[in-house]
mmCIF file of C-alpha atoms in Angstrom:
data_model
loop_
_atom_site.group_PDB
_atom_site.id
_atom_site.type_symbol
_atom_site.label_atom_id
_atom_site.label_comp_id
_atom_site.label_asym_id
_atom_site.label_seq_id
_atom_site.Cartn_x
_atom_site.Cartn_y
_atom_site.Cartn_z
ATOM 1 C CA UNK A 7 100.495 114.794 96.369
ATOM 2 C CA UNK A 8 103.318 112.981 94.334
ATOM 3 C CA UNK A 9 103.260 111.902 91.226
ATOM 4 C CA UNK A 10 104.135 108.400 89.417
ATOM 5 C CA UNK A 11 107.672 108.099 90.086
ATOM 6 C CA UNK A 12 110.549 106.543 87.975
ATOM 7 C CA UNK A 13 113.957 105.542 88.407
ATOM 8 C CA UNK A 14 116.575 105.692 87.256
ATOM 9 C CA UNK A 15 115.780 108.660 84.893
ATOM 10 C CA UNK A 16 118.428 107.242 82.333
ATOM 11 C CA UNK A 17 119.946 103.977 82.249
ATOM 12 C CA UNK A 18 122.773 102.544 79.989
ATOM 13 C CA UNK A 19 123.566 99.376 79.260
ATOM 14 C CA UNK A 20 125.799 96.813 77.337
ATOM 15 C CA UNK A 21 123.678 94.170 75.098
ATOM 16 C CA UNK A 22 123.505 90.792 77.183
ATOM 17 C CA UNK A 23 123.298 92.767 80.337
ATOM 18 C CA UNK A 24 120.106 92.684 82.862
ATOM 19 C CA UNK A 25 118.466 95.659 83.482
ATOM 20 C CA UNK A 26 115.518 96.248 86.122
ATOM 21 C CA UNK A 27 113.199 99.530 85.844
ATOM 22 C CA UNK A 28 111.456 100.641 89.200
ATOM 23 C CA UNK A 29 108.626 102.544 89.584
ATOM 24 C CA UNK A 30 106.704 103.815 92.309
ATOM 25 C CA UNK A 31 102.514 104.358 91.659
ATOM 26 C CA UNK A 32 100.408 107.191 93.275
ATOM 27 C CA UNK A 33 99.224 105.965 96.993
ATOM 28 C CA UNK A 34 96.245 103.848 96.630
ATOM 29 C CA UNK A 35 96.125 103.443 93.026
ATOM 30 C CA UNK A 36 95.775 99.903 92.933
ATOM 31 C CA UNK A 37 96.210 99.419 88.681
ATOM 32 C CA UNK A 38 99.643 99.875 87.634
ATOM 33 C CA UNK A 39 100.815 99.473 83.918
ATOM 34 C CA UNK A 40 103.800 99.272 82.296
ATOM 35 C CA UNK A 41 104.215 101.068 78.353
ATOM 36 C CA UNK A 42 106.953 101.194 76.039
ATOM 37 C CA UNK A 43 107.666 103.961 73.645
ATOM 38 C CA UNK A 44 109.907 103.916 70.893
ATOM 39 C CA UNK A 45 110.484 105.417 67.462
ATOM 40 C CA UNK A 46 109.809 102.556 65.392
ATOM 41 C CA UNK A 47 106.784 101.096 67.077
ATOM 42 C CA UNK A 48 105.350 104.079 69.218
ATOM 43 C CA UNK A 49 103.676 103.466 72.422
ATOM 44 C CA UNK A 50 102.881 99.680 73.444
ATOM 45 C CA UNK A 51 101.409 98.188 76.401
ATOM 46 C CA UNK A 52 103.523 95.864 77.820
ATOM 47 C CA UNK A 53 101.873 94.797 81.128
ATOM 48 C CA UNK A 54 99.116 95.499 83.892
ATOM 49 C CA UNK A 55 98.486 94.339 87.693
ATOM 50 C CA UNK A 56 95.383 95.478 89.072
ATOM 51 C CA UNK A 57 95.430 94.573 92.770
ATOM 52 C CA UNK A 58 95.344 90.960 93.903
ATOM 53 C CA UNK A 59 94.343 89.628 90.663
ATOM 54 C CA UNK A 60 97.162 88.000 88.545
ATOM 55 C CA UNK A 61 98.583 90.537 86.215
ATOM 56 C CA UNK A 62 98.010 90.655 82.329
ATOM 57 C CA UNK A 63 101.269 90.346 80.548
ATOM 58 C CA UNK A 64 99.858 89.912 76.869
ATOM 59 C CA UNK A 65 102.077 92.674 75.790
ATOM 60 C CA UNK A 66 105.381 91.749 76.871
ATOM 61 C CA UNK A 67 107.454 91.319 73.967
ATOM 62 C CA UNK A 68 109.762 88.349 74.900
ATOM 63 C CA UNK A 69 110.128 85.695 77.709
ATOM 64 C CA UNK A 70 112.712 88.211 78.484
ATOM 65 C CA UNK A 71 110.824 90.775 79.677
ATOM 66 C CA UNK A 72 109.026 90.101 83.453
ATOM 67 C CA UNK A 73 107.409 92.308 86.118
ATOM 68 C CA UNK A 74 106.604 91.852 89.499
ATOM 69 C CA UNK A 75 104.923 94.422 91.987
ATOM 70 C CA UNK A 76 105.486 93.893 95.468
ATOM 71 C CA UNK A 77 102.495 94.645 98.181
ATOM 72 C CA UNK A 78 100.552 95.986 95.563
ATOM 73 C CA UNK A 79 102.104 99.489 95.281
ATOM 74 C CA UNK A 80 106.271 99.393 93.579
ATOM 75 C CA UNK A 81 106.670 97.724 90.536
ATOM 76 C CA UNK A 82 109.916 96.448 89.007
ATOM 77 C CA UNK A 83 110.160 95.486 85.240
ATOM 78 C CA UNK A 84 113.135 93.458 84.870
ATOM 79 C CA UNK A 85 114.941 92.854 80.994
ATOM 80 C CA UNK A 86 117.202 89.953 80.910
ATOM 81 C CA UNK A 87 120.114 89.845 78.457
ATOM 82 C CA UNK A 88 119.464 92.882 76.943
ATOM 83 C CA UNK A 89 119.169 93.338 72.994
ATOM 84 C CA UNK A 90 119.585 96.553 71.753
ATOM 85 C CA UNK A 91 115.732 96.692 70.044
ATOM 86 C CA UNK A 92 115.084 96.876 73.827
ATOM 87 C CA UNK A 93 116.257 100.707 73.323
ATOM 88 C CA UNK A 94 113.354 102.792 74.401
ATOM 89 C CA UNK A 95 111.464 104.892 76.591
ATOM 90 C CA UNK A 96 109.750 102.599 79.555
ATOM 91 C CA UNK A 97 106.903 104.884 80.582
ATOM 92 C CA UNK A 98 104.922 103.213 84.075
ATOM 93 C CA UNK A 99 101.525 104.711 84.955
ATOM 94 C CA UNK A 100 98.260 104.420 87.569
ATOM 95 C CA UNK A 101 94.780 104.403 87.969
ATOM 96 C CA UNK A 102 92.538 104.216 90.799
ATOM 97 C CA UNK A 103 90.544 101.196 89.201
ATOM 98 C CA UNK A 104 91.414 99.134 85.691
ATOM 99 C CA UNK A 105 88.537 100.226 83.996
ATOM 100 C CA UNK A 106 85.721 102.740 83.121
ATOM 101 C CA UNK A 107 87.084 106.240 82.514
ATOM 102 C CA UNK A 108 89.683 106.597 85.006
ATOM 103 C CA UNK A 109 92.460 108.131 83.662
ATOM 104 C CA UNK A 110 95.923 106.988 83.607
ATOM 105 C CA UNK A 111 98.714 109.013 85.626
ATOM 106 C CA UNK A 112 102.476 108.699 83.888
ATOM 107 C CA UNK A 113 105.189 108.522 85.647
ATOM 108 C CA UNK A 114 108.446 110.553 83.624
ATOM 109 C CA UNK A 115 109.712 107.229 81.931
ATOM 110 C CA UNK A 116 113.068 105.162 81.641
ATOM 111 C CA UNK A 117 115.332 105.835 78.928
ATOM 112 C CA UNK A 118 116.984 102.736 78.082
ATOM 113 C CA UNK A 119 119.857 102.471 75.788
ATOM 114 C CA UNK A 120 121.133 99.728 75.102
ATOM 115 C CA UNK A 121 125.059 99.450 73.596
ATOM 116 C CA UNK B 24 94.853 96.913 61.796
ATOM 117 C CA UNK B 25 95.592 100.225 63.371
ATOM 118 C CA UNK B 26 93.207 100.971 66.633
ATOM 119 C CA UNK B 27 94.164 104.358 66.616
ATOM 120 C CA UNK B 28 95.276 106.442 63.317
ATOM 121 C CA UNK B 29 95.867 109.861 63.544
ATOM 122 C CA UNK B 30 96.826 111.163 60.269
ATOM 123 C CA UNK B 31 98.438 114.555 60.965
ATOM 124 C CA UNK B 32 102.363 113.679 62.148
ATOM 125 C CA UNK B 33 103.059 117.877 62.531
ATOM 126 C CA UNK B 34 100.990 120.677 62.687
ATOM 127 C CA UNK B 35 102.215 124.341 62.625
ATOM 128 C CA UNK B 36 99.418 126.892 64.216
ATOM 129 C CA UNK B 37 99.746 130.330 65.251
ATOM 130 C CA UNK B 38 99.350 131.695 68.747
ATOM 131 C CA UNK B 39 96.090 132.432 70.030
ATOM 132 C CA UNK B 40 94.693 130.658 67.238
ATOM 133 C CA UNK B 41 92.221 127.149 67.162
ATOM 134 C CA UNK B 42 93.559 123.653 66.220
ATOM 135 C CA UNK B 43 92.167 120.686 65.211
ATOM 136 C CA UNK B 44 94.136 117.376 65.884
ATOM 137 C CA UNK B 45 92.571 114.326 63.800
ATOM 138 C CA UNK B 46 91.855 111.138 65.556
ATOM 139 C CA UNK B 47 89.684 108.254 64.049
ATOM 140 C CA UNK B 48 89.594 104.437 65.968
ATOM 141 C CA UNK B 49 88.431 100.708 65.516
ATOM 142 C CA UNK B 50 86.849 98.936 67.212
ATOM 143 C CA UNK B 51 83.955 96.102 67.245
ATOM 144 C CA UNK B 52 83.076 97.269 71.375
ATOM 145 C CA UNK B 53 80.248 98.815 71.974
ATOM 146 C CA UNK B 54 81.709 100.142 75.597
ATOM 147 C CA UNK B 55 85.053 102.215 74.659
ATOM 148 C CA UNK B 56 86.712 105.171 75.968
ATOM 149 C CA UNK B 57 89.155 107.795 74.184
ATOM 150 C CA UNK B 58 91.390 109.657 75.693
ATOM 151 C CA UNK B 59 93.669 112.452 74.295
ATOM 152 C CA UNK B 60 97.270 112.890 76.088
ATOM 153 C CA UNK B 61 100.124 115.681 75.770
ATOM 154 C CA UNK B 62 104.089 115.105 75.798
ATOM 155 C CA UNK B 63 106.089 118.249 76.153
ATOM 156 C CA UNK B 64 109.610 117.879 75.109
ATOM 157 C CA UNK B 65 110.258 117.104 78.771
ATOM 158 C CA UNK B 66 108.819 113.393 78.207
ATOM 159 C CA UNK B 67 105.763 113.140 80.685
ATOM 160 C CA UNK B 68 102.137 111.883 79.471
ATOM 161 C CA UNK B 69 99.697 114.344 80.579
ATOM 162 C CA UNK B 70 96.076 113.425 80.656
ATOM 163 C CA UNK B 71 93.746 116.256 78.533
ATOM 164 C CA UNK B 72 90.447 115.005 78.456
ATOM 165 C CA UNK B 73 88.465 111.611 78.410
ATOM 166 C CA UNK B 74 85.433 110.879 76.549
ATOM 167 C CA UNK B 75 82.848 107.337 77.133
ATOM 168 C CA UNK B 76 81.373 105.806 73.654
ATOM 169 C CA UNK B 77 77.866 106.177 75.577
ATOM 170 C CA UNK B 78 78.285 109.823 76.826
ATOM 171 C CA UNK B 79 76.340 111.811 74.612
ATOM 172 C CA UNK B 80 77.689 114.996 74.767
ATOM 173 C CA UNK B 81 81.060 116.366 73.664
ATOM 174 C CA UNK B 82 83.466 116.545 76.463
ATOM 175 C CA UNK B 83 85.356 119.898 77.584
ATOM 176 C CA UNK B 84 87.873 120.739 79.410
ATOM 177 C CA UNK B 85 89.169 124.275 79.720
ATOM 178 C CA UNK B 86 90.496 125.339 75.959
ATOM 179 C CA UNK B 87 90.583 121.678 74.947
ATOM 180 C CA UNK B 88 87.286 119.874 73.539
ATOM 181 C CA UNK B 89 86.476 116.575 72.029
ATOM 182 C CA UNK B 90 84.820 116.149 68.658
ATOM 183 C CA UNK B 91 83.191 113.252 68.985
ATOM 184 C CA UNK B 92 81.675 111.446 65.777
ATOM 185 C CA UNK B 93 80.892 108.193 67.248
ATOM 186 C CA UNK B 94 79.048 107.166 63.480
ATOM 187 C CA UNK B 95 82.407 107.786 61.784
ATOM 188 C CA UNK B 96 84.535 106.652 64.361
ATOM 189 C CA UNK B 97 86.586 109.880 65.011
ATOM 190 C CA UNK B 98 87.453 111.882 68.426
ATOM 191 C CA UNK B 99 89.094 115.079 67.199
ATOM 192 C CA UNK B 100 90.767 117.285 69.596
ATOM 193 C CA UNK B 101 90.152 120.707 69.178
ATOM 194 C CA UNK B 102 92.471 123.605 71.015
ATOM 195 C CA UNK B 103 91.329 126.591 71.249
ATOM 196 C CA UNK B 104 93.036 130.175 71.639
ATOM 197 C CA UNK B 105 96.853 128.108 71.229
ATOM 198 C CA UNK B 106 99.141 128.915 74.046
ATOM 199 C CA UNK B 107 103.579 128.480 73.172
ATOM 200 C CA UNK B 108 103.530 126.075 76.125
ATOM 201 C CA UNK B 109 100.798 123.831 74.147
ATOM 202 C CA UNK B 110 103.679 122.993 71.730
ATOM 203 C CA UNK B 111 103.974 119.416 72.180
ATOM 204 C CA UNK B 112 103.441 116.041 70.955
ATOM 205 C CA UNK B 113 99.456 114.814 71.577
ATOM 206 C CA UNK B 114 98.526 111.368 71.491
ATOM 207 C CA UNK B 115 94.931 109.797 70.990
ATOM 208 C CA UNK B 116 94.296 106.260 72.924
ATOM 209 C CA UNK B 117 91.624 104.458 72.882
ATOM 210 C CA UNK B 118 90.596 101.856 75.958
ATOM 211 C CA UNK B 119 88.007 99.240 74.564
ATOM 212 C CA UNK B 120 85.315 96.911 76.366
ATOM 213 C CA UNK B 121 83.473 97.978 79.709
ATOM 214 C CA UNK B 122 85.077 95.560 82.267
ATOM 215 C CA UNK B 123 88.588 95.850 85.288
ATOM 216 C CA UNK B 124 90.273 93.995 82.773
ATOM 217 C CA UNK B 125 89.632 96.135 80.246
ATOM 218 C CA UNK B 126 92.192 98.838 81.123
ATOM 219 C CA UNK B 127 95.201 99.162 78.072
ATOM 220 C CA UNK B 128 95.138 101.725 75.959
ATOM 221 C CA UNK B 129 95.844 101.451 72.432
ATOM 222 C CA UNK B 130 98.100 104.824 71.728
ATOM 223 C CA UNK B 131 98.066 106.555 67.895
ATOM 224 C CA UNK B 132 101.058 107.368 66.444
ATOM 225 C CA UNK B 133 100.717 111.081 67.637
ATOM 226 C CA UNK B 134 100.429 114.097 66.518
ATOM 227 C CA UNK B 135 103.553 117.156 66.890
ATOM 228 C CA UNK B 136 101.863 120.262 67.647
ATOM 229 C CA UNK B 137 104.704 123.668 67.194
ATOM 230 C CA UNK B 138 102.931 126.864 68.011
ATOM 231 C CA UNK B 139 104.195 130.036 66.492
ATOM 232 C CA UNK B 140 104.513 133.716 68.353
#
């Protein structure tokens, strides 16, 4: 079956600019999270929806940064007036539950540069 | 404080040889899980093995195996008979408490793995 899937691939942007970051989960996963990687602070949870319960955005950085996930599968992570710390590598990923020991599936990741 | 330290940034091993990647984590939970993931040049997190703070033995899975010292806090990956393709960064993460909500992981800084013919 498919994979977590990510788009676009590579995205390039001028500071102040919005930017939105889709991804698509694996069917019936119902937790999706959202992760940032970059060189300076390595990999960072950002934010998590599991299901119909309201989703846990402790780790977004900024008022900024939102997410919404529509019908409980695709999930768009949207970055408002872009600053160019927001450079990175914006990694999504699924799970059949939130918890216990189920492993997380990663989708290919967003490069994000910001100019 | 640092959840997750691994202390080894690169680590040069020779083909068909064994590796050790160091992991040690904190946490006050007495329900955690650890988790050890590969990234290949080409960017994608790929899921090794997992291994529950109540699971008593060490887990396996094909040439990769867990060294888990729950008294000292450490989950060392070990990888035996190296393969060129296992050249790669490898990340340890750590997923604390026992409930749905409990479901980030806390990533190391990783570990760069270059495997020599």
């Amino acid at each position: 079956g498919a994979g977590v899937s990510q788009s676009p691939s590579n995205k390039v942007t001028e500071k102040g600019k919005d930017v939105e970051l889709r991804c698509d989960p694996i069917s019936g996963h119902t937790a999706l999270y959202w992760y940032r990687q970059s060189l300076g602070q390595g990999l960072e949870f950002l934010i998590y929806f599991q299901g119909n319960s309201a989703p846990d955005k402790s780790g977004l950085p900024s008022d900024r940064f939102s997410a919404e996930r529509t019908g409980g599968s695709v999930s768009t992570l949207t970055i408002q007036r872009t600053q160019q710390e927001d450079s990175a590598v914006y990694l999504c990923a699924s799970s059949l539950e939130g918890g216990g020991g189920y492993q997380q599936y990663f989708g290919p990741g967003t490069r994000l540069t910001v100019t | 404080a640092q959840k997750i330290t691994q202390t080894q940034p690169g680590m040069f091993v020779q083909e068909k040889e064994a590796v050790t990647l160091d992991c040690t984590y904190d946490t006050s939970d007495q329900s955690y899980g650890l988790f050890w993931y590969k990234q290949p040049s080409s960017g994608e997190m790929i899921f090794l093995i997992y291994q529950g703070s109540y699971d008593e033995q060490n887990a396996t899975e094909g040439r990769y195996s867990l060294n888990f010292q729950k008294a000292r806090k450490s989950a060392n990956l070990v990888i035996s008979a190296s393969q060129l393709g296992d050249s790669a960064m490898y990340f340890c993460a750590m997923r604390e408490g026992r409930a749905s909500r409990d479901y980030k992981l806390s990533f190391g800084a990783g570990t760069t793995v270059t495997v020599r013919a």
